Tab-separated table of C-alpha atoms and ligand atoms in Angstrom:
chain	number	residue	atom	x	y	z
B	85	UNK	CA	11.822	31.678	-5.395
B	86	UNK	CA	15.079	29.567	-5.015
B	87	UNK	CA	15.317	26.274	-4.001
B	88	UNK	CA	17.221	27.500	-0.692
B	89	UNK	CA	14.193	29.479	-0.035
B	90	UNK	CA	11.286	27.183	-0.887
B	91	UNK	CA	13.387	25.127	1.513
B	92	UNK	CA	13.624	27.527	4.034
B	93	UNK	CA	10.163	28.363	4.044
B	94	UNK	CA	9.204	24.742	3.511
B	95	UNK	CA	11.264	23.508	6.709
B	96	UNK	CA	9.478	26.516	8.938
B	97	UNK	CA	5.824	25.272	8.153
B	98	UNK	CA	6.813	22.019	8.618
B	99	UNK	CA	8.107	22.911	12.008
B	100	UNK	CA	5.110	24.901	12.845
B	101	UNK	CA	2.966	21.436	12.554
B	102	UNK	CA	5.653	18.762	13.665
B	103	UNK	CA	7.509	20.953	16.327
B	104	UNK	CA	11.386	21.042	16.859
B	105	UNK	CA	13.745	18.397	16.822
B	106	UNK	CA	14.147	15.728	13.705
B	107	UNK	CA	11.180	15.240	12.180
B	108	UNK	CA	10.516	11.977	10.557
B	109	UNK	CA	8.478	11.217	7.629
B	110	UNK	CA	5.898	8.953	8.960
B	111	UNK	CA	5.665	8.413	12.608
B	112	UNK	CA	2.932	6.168	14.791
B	113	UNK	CA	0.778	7.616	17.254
B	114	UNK	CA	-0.709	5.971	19.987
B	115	UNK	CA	-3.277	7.789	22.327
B	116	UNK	CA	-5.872	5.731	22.297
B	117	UNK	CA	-6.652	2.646	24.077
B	118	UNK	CA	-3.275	1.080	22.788
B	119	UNK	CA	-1.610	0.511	26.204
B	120	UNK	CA	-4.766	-1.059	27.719
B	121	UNK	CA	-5.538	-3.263	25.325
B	122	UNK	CA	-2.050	-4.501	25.265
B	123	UNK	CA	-1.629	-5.102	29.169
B	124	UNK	CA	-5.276	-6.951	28.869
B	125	UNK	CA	-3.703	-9.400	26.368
B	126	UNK	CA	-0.846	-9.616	28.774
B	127	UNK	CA	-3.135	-10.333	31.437
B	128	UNK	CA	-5.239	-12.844	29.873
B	129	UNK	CA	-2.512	-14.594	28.885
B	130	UNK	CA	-3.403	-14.753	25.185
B	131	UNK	CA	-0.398	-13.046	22.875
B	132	UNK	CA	0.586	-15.052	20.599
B	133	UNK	CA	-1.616	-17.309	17.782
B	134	UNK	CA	-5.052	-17.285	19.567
B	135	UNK	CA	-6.896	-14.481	21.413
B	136	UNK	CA	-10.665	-12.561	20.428
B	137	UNK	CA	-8.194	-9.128	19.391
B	138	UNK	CA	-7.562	-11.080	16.010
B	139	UNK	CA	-11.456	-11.668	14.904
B	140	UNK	CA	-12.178	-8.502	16.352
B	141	UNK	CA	-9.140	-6.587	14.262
B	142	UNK	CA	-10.147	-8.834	10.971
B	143	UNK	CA	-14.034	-7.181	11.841
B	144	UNK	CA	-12.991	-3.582	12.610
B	145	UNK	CA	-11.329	-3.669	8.983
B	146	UNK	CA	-14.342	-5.344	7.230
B	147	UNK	CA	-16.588	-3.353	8.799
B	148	UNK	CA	-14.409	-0.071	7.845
B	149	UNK	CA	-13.654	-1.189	3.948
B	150	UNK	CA	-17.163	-2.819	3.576
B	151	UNK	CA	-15.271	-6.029	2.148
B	152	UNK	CA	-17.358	-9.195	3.499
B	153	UNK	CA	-14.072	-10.405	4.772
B	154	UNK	CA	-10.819	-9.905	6.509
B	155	UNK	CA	-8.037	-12.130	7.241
B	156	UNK	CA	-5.229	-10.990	9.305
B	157	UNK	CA	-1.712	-11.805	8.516
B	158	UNK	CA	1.500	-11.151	10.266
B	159	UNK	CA	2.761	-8.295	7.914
B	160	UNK	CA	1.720	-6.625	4.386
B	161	UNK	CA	3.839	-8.882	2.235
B	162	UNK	CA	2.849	-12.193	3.640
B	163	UNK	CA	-0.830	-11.158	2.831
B	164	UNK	CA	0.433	-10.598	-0.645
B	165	UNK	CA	1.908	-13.762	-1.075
B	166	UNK	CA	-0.685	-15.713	0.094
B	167	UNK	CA	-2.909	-13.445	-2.122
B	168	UNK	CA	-1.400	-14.487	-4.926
B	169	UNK	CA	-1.420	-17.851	-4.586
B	170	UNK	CA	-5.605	-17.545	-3.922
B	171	UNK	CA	-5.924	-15.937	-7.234
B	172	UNK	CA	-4.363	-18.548	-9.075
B	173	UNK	CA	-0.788	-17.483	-9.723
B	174	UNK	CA	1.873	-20.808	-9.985
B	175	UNK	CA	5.438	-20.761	-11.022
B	176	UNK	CA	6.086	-19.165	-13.711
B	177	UNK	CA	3.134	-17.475	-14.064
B	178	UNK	CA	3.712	-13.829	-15.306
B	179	UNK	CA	1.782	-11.077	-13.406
B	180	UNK	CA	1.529	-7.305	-14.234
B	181	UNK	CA	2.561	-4.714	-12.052
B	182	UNK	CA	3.705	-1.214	-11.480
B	183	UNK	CA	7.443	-0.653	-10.994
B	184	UNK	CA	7.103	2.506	-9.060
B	185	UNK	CA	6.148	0.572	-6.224
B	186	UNK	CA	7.892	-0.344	-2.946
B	187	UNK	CA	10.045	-3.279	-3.020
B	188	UNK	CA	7.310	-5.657	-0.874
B	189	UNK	CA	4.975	-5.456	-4.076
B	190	UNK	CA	7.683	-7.610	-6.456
B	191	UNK	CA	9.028	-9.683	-3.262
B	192	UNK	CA	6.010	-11.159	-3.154
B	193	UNK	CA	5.612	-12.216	-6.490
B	194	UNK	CA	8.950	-13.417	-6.410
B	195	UNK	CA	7.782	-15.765	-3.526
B	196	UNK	CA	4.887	-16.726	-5.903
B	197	UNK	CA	7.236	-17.676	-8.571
B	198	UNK	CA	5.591	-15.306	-10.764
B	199	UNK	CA	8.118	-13.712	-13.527
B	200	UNK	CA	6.797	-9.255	-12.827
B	201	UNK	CA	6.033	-7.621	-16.045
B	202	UNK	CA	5.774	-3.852	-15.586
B	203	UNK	CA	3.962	-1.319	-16.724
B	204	UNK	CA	3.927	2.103	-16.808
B	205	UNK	CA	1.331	4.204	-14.516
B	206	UNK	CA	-0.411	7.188	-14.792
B	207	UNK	CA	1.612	11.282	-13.954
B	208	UNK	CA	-1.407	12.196	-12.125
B	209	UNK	CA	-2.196	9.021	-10.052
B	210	UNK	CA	1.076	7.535	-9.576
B	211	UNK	CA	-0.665	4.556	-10.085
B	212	UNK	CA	-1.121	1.790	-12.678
B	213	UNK	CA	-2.272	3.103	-16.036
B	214	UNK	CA	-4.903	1.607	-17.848
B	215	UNK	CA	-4.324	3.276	-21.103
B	216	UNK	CA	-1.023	1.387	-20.841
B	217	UNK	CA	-2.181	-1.534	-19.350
B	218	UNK	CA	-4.889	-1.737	-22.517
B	219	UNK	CA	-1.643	-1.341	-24.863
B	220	UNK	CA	0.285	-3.685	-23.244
B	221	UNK	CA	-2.136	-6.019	-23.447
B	222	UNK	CA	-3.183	-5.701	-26.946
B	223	UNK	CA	0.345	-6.156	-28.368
B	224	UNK	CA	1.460	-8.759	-26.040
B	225	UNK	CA	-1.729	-10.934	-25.181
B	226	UNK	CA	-4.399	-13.163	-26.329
B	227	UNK	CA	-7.301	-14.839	-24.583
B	228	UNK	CA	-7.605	-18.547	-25.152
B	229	UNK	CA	-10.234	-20.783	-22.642
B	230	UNK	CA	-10.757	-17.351	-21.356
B	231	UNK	CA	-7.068	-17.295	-19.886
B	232	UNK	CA	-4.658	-14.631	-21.104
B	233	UNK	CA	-1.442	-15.839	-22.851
B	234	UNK	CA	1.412	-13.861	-23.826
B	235	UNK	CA	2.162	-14.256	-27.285
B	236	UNK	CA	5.896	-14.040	-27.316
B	237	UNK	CA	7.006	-16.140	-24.046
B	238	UNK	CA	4.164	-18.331	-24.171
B	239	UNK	CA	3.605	-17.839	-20.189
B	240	UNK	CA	0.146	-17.442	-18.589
B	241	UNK	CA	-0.253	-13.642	-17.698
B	242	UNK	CA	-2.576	-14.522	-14.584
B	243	UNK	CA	-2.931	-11.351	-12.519
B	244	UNK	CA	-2.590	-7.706	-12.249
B	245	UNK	CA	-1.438	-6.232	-8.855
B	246	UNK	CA	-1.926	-2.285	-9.414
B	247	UNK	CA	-0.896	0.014	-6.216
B	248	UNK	CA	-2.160	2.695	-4.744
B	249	UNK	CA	0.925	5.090	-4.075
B	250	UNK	CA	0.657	6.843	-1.446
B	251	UNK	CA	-2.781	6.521	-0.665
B	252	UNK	CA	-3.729	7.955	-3.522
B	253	UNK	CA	-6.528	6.176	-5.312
B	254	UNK	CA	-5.109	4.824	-9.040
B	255	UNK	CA	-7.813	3.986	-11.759
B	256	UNK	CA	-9.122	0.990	-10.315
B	257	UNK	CA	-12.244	0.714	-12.206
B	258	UNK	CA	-10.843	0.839	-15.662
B	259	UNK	CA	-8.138	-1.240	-14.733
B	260	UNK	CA	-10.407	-4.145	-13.402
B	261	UNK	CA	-12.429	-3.521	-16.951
B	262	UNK	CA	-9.296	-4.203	-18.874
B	263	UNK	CA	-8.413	-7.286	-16.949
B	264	UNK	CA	-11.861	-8.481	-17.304
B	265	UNK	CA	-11.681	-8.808	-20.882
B	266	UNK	CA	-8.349	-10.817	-20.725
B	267	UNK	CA	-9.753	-12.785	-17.605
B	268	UNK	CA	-6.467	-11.358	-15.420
B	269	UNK	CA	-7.562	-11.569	-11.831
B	270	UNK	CA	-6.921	-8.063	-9.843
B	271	UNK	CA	-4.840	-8.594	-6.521
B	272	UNK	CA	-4.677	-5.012	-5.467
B	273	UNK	CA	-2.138	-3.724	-3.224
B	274	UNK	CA	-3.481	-1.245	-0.902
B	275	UNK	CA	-0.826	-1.734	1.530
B	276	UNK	CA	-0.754	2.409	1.715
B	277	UNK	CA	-4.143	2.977	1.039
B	278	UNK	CA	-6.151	2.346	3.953
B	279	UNK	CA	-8.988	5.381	4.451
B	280	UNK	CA	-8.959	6.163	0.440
B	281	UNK	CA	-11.698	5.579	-1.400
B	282	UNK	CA	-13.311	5.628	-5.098
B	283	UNK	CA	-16.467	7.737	-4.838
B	284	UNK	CA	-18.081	5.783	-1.942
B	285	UNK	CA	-16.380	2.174	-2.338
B	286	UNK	CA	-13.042	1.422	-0.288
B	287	UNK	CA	-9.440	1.169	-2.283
B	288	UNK	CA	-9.133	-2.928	-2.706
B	289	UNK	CA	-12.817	-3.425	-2.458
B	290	UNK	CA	-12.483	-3.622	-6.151
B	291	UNK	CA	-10.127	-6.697	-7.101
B	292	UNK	CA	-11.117	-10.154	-6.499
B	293	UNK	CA	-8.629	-9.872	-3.325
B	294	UNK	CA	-6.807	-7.027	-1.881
B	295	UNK	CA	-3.969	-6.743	1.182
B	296	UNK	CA	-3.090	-4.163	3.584
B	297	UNK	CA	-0.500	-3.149	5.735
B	298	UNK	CA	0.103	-2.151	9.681
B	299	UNK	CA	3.885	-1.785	9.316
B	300	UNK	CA	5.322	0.840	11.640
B	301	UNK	CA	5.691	3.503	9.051
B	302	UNK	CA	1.588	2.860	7.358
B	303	UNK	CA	-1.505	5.021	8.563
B	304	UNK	CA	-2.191	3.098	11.677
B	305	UNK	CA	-0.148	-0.027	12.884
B	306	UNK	CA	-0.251	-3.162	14.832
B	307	UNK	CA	3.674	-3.033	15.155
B	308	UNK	CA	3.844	-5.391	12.246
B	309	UNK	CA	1.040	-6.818	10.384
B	310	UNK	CA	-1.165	-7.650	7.195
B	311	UNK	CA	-4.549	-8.316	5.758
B	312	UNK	CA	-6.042	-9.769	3.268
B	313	UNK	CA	-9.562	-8.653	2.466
B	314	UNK	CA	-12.128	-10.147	-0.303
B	315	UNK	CA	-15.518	-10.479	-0.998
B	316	UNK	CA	-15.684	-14.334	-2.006
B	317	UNK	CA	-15.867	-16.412	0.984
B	318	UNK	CA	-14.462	-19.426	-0.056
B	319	UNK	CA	-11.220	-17.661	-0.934
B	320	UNK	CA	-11.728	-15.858	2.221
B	321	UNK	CA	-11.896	-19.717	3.618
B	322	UNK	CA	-8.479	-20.249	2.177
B	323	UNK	CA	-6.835	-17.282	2.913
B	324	UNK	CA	-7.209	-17.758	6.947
B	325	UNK	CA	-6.594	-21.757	5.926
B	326	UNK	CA	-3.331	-20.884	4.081
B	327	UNK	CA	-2.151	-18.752	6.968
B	328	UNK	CA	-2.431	-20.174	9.849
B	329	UNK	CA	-0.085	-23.818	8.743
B	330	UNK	CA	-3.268	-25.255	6.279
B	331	UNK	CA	-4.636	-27.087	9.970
B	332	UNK	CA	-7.842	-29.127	10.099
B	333	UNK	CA	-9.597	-27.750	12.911
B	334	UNK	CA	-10.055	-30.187	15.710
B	335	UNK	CA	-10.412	-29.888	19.483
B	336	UNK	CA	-6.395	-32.148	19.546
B	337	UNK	CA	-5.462	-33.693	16.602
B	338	UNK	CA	-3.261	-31.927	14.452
B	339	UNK	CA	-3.428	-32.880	10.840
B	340	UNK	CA	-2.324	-30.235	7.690
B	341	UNK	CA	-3.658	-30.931	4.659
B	342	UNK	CA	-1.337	-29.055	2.559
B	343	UNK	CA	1.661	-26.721	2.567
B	344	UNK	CA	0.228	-23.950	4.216
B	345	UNK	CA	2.321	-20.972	6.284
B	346	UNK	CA	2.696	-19.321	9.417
B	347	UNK	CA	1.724	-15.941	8.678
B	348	UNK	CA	-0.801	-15.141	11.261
B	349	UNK	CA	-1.177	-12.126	12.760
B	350	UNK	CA	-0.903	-12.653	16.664
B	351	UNK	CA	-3.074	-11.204	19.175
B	352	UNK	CA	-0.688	-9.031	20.900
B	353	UNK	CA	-0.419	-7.339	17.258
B	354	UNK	CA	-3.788	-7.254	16.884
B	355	UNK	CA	-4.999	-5.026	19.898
B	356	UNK	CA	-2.731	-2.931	19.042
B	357	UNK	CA	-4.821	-2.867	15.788
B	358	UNK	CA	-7.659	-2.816	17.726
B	359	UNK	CA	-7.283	0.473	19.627
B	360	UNK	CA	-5.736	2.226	16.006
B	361	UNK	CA	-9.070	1.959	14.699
B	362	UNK	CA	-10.748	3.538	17.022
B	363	UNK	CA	-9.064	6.618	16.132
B	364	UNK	CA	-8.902	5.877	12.389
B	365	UNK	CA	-11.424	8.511	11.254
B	366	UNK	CA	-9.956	11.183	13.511
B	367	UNK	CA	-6.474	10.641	12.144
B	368	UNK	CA	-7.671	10.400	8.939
B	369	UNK	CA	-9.046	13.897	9.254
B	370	UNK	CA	-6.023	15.594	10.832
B	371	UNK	CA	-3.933	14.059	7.982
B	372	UNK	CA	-6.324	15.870	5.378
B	373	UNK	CA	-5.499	18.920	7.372
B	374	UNK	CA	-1.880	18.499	7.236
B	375	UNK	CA	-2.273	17.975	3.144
B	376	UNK	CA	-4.078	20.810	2.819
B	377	UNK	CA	-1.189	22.923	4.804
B	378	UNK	CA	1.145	21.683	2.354
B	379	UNK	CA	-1.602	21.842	-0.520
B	380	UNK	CA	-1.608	25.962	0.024
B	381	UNK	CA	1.982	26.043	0.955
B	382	UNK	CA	2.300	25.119	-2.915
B	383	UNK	CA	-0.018	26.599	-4.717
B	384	UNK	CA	0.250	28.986	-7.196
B	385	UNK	CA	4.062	27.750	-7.488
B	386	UNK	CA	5.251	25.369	-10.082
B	387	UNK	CA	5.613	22.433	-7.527
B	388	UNK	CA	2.132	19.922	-8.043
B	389	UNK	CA	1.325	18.957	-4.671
B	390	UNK	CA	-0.069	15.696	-5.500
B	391	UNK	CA	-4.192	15.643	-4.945
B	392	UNK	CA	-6.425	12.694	-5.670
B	393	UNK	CA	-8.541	12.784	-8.597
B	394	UNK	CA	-12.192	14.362	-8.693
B	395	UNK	CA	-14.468	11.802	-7.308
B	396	UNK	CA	-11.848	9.874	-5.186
B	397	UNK	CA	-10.529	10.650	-1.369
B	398	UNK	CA	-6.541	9.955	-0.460
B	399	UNK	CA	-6.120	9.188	2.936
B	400	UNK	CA	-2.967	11.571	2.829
B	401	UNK	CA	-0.728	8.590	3.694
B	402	UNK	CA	2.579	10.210	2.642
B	403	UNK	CA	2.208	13.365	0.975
B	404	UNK	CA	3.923	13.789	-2.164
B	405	UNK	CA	5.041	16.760	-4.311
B	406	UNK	CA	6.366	16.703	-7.977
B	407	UNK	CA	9.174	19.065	-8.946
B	408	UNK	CA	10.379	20.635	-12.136
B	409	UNK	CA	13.274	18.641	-12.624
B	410	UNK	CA	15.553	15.990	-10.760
B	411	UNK	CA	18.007	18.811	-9.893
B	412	UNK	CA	15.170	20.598	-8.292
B	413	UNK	CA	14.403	17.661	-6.749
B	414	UNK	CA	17.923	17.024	-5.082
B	415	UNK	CA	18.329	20.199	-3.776
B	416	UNK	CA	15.723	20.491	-1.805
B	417	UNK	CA	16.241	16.665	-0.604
B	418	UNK	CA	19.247	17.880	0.243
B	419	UNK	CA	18.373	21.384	2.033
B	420	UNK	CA	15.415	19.592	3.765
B	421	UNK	CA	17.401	16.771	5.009
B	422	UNK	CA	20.543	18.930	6.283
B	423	UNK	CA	18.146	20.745	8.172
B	424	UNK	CA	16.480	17.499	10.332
B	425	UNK	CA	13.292	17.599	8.348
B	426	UNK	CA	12.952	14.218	6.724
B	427	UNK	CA	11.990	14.298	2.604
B	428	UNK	CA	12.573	11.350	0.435
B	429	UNK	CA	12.538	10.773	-3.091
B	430	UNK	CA	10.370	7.887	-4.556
B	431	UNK	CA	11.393	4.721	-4.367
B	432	UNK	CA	13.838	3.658	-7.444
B	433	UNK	CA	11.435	1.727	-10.285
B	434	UNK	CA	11.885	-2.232	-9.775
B	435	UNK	CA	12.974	-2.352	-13.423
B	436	UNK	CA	16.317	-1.035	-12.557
B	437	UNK	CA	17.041	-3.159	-9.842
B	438	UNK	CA	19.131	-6.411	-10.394
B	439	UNK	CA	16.926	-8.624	-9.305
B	440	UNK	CA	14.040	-7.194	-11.959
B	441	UNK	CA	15.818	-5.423	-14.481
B	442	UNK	CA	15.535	-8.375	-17.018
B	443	UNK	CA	11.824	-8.505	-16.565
B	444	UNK	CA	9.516	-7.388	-19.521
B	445	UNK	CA	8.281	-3.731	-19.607
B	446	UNK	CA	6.442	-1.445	-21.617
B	447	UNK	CA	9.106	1.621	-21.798
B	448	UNK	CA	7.791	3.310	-18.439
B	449	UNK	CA	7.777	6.712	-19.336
B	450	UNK	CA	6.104	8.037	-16.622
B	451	UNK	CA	7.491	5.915	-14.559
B	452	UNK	CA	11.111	6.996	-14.989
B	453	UNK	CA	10.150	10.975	-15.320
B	454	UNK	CA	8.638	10.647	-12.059
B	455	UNK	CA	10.778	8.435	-10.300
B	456	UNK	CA	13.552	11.792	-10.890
B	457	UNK	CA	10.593	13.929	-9.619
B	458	UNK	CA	8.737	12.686	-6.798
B	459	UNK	CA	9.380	13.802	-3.241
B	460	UNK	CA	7.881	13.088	0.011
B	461	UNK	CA	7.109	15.236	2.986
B	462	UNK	CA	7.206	14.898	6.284
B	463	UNK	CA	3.501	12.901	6.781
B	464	UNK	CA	2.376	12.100	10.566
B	465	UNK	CA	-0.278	12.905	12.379
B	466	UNK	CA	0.741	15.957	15.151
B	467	UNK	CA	0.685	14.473	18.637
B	468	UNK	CA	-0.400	17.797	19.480
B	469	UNK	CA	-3.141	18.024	17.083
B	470	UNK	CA	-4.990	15.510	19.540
B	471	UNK	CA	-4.583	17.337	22.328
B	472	UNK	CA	-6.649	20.573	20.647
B	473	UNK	CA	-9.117	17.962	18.729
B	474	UNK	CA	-9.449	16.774	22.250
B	475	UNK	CA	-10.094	20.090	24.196
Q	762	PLP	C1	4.152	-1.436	3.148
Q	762	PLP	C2	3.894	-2.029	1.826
Q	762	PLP	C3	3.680	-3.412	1.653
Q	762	PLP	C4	3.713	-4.430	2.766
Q	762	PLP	O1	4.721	-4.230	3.621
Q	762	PLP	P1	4.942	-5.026	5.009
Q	762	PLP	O2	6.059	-4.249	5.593
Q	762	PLP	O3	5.311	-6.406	4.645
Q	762	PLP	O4	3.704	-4.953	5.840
Q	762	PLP	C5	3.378	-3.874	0.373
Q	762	PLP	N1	3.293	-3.041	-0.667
Q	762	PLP	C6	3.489	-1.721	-0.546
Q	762	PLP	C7	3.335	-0.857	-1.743
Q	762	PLP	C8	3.805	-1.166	0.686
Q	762	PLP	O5	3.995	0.145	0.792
């Protein structure tokens, strides 16, 4: 087949699941108990910094990860900073990381003070690569008072912040094995990841501290919004502490006993949250049916529709494909997008951005052949879907 006609017959499926009109790549839904909950915060007055929808979000999420704890935060890369900061990262600090990753992941670090070294992740995963973690690590580090220093800029290499593209679940054990020999604490970002899991354990119920995302565009959303979740409870102690201006509680005095931030999540956000959850699992399964539409739409071709590996369960976030070549690639960006279906190619890597391209990486070979590769489709879950789930 031709591009123009994998594109053809591309843009008709997609229009037999997403209906006419532009179709976007990631679109909410909300047909639950989102308006309710919303005009009850209204009418209780409580939308803004204080309100039960916040402790009741931060339990729906424990609850559904199975981390001990869950600290809300008013979006994805706030959660991350503060993150951070809880596993020990200070200025000028270096901390490993993928640079196929969306911009939020090295923003944060920036905010940290932390100098990003990237490296390369794995073609099947699209996430962090151990094997090149392990290599990294052996010509660049050593471990001295059970800290790992990097041999050539001196510089404490404190964390690892691996990411789950997509949704899809990246080799989280062996990563967290690697960084446990060079005692590197694992911050993982599972801003997209949110339903995906490692046999039966939740994505970011494996680092010492993981965050999440609501934005607009994620799997569900509280408008904007963030959360960190973790299984140590004093960090958990710090994390809510950190967030919400470092405040000694008391019934009128207000004293701060450090430089803390105003990143909470407020309430109005959060029952937005709220009623999301509640239809978490079913959107979660309609987005495994949309996958496996595209998943059959492509096989026996020579596009990979990108599937998680044995033993692991995406949540489908965005669903990606891999083409032959970055020509292929273009043209059917190009045919898709003329024709008001919305693809997108993966982000650009971090190391070729201004702002990063002077940090340290490891080559990034599959990092640059996918980055010409990658495209996403068209991801949300079909309003209509509901309505024969419903029925
Ligand atoms: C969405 C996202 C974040 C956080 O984004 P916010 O918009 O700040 O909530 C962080 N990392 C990745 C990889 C993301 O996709």
């Amino acid at each position: 087949m031709t591009i123009e006609e994998t594109g053809q017959s591309l843009v008709d499926m997609v229009r037999d699941i997403h209906g006419t009109g532009f179709i976007p790549l990631h679109r909410p839904v909300f047909e639950g108990n989102e308006k309710q909950y919303l005009v009850d915060c209204i009418d209780s007055n409580f939308v803004s910094s204080v309100g039960a929808k916040v402790v009741e979000f931060e339990q729906h999420i424990a609850a559904f990860t199975g981390a001990k704890f869950a600290i809300a935060t008013v979006n994805g890369t706030a959660a991350l900073h503060v993150a951070l900061q809880l596993a020990g990262v200070v200025r000028d600090d270096e901390v490993i990381t993928q640079a196929l990753t969306f911009i939020a992941t090295c923003n944060a670090l920036s905010y940290a003070g932390a100098h990003p070294v990237f490296v390369d992740v794995d073609r099947d995963t699209l996430g962090l690569s151990p094997e090149a973690l392990r290599r990294w690590l052996a010509e660049h580090a050593e471990v001295r008072d059970g800290k790992a220093w990097n041999r050539h800029t001196g510089r404490c290499i404190r964390a690892c912040v691996p990411m789950h593209t997509f949704g899809i679940p990246l080799r989280i054990k062996e990563v967290v094995a690697v960084c446990d020999e060079y005692g590197i604490a694992v911050v993982e970002d599972a801003a997209e990841s949110l339903g995906s899991w490692v046999g039966n354990r939740h994505t970011g119920t494996f680092g010492r501290l993981a965050t999440l995302s609501f934005n607009g565009n994620k799997v569900i959303t509280t408008g904007g919004g963030g959360m960190i979740i973790t299984d140590d409870e004093a960090l958990a102690r710090r994390a809510k502490h950190l967030t919400t201006t470092a405040k000694i509680p008391h019934p009128y005095e207000f004293v701060h006993d450090e430089v803390g931030y105003n990143y909470r999540m407020p309430n109005l956000n959060a029952a937005l949250g709220c009623a999301q959850m509640e239809r978490l699992p079913q959107m979660l399964q309609i987005k495994a049916e949309v996958a496996a539409r595209y998943r059959d739409f492509f096989a026996g071709t020579d596009v990979r529709f990108v599937d998680p590996l044995p033993g692991t369960t995406a949540n489908y976030w965005l669903n990606a494909i891999v083409l032959g070549s970055e020509a292929e690639r273009d043209a059917l960006l190009e045919y898709t997008n003329s024709h008001e279906v919305m693809t997108r190619p993966i982000w650009r890597l971090m190391s070729r951005l201004p702002m990063f391209a002077h940090c340290q990486n490891d080559g990034l070979e599959n990092s640059l052949w996918l980055e010409a590769r990658v495209l996403n489709l068209p991801s949300s879950v079909p309003e209509s879907e509901f309505g024969k789930l419903k029925a």
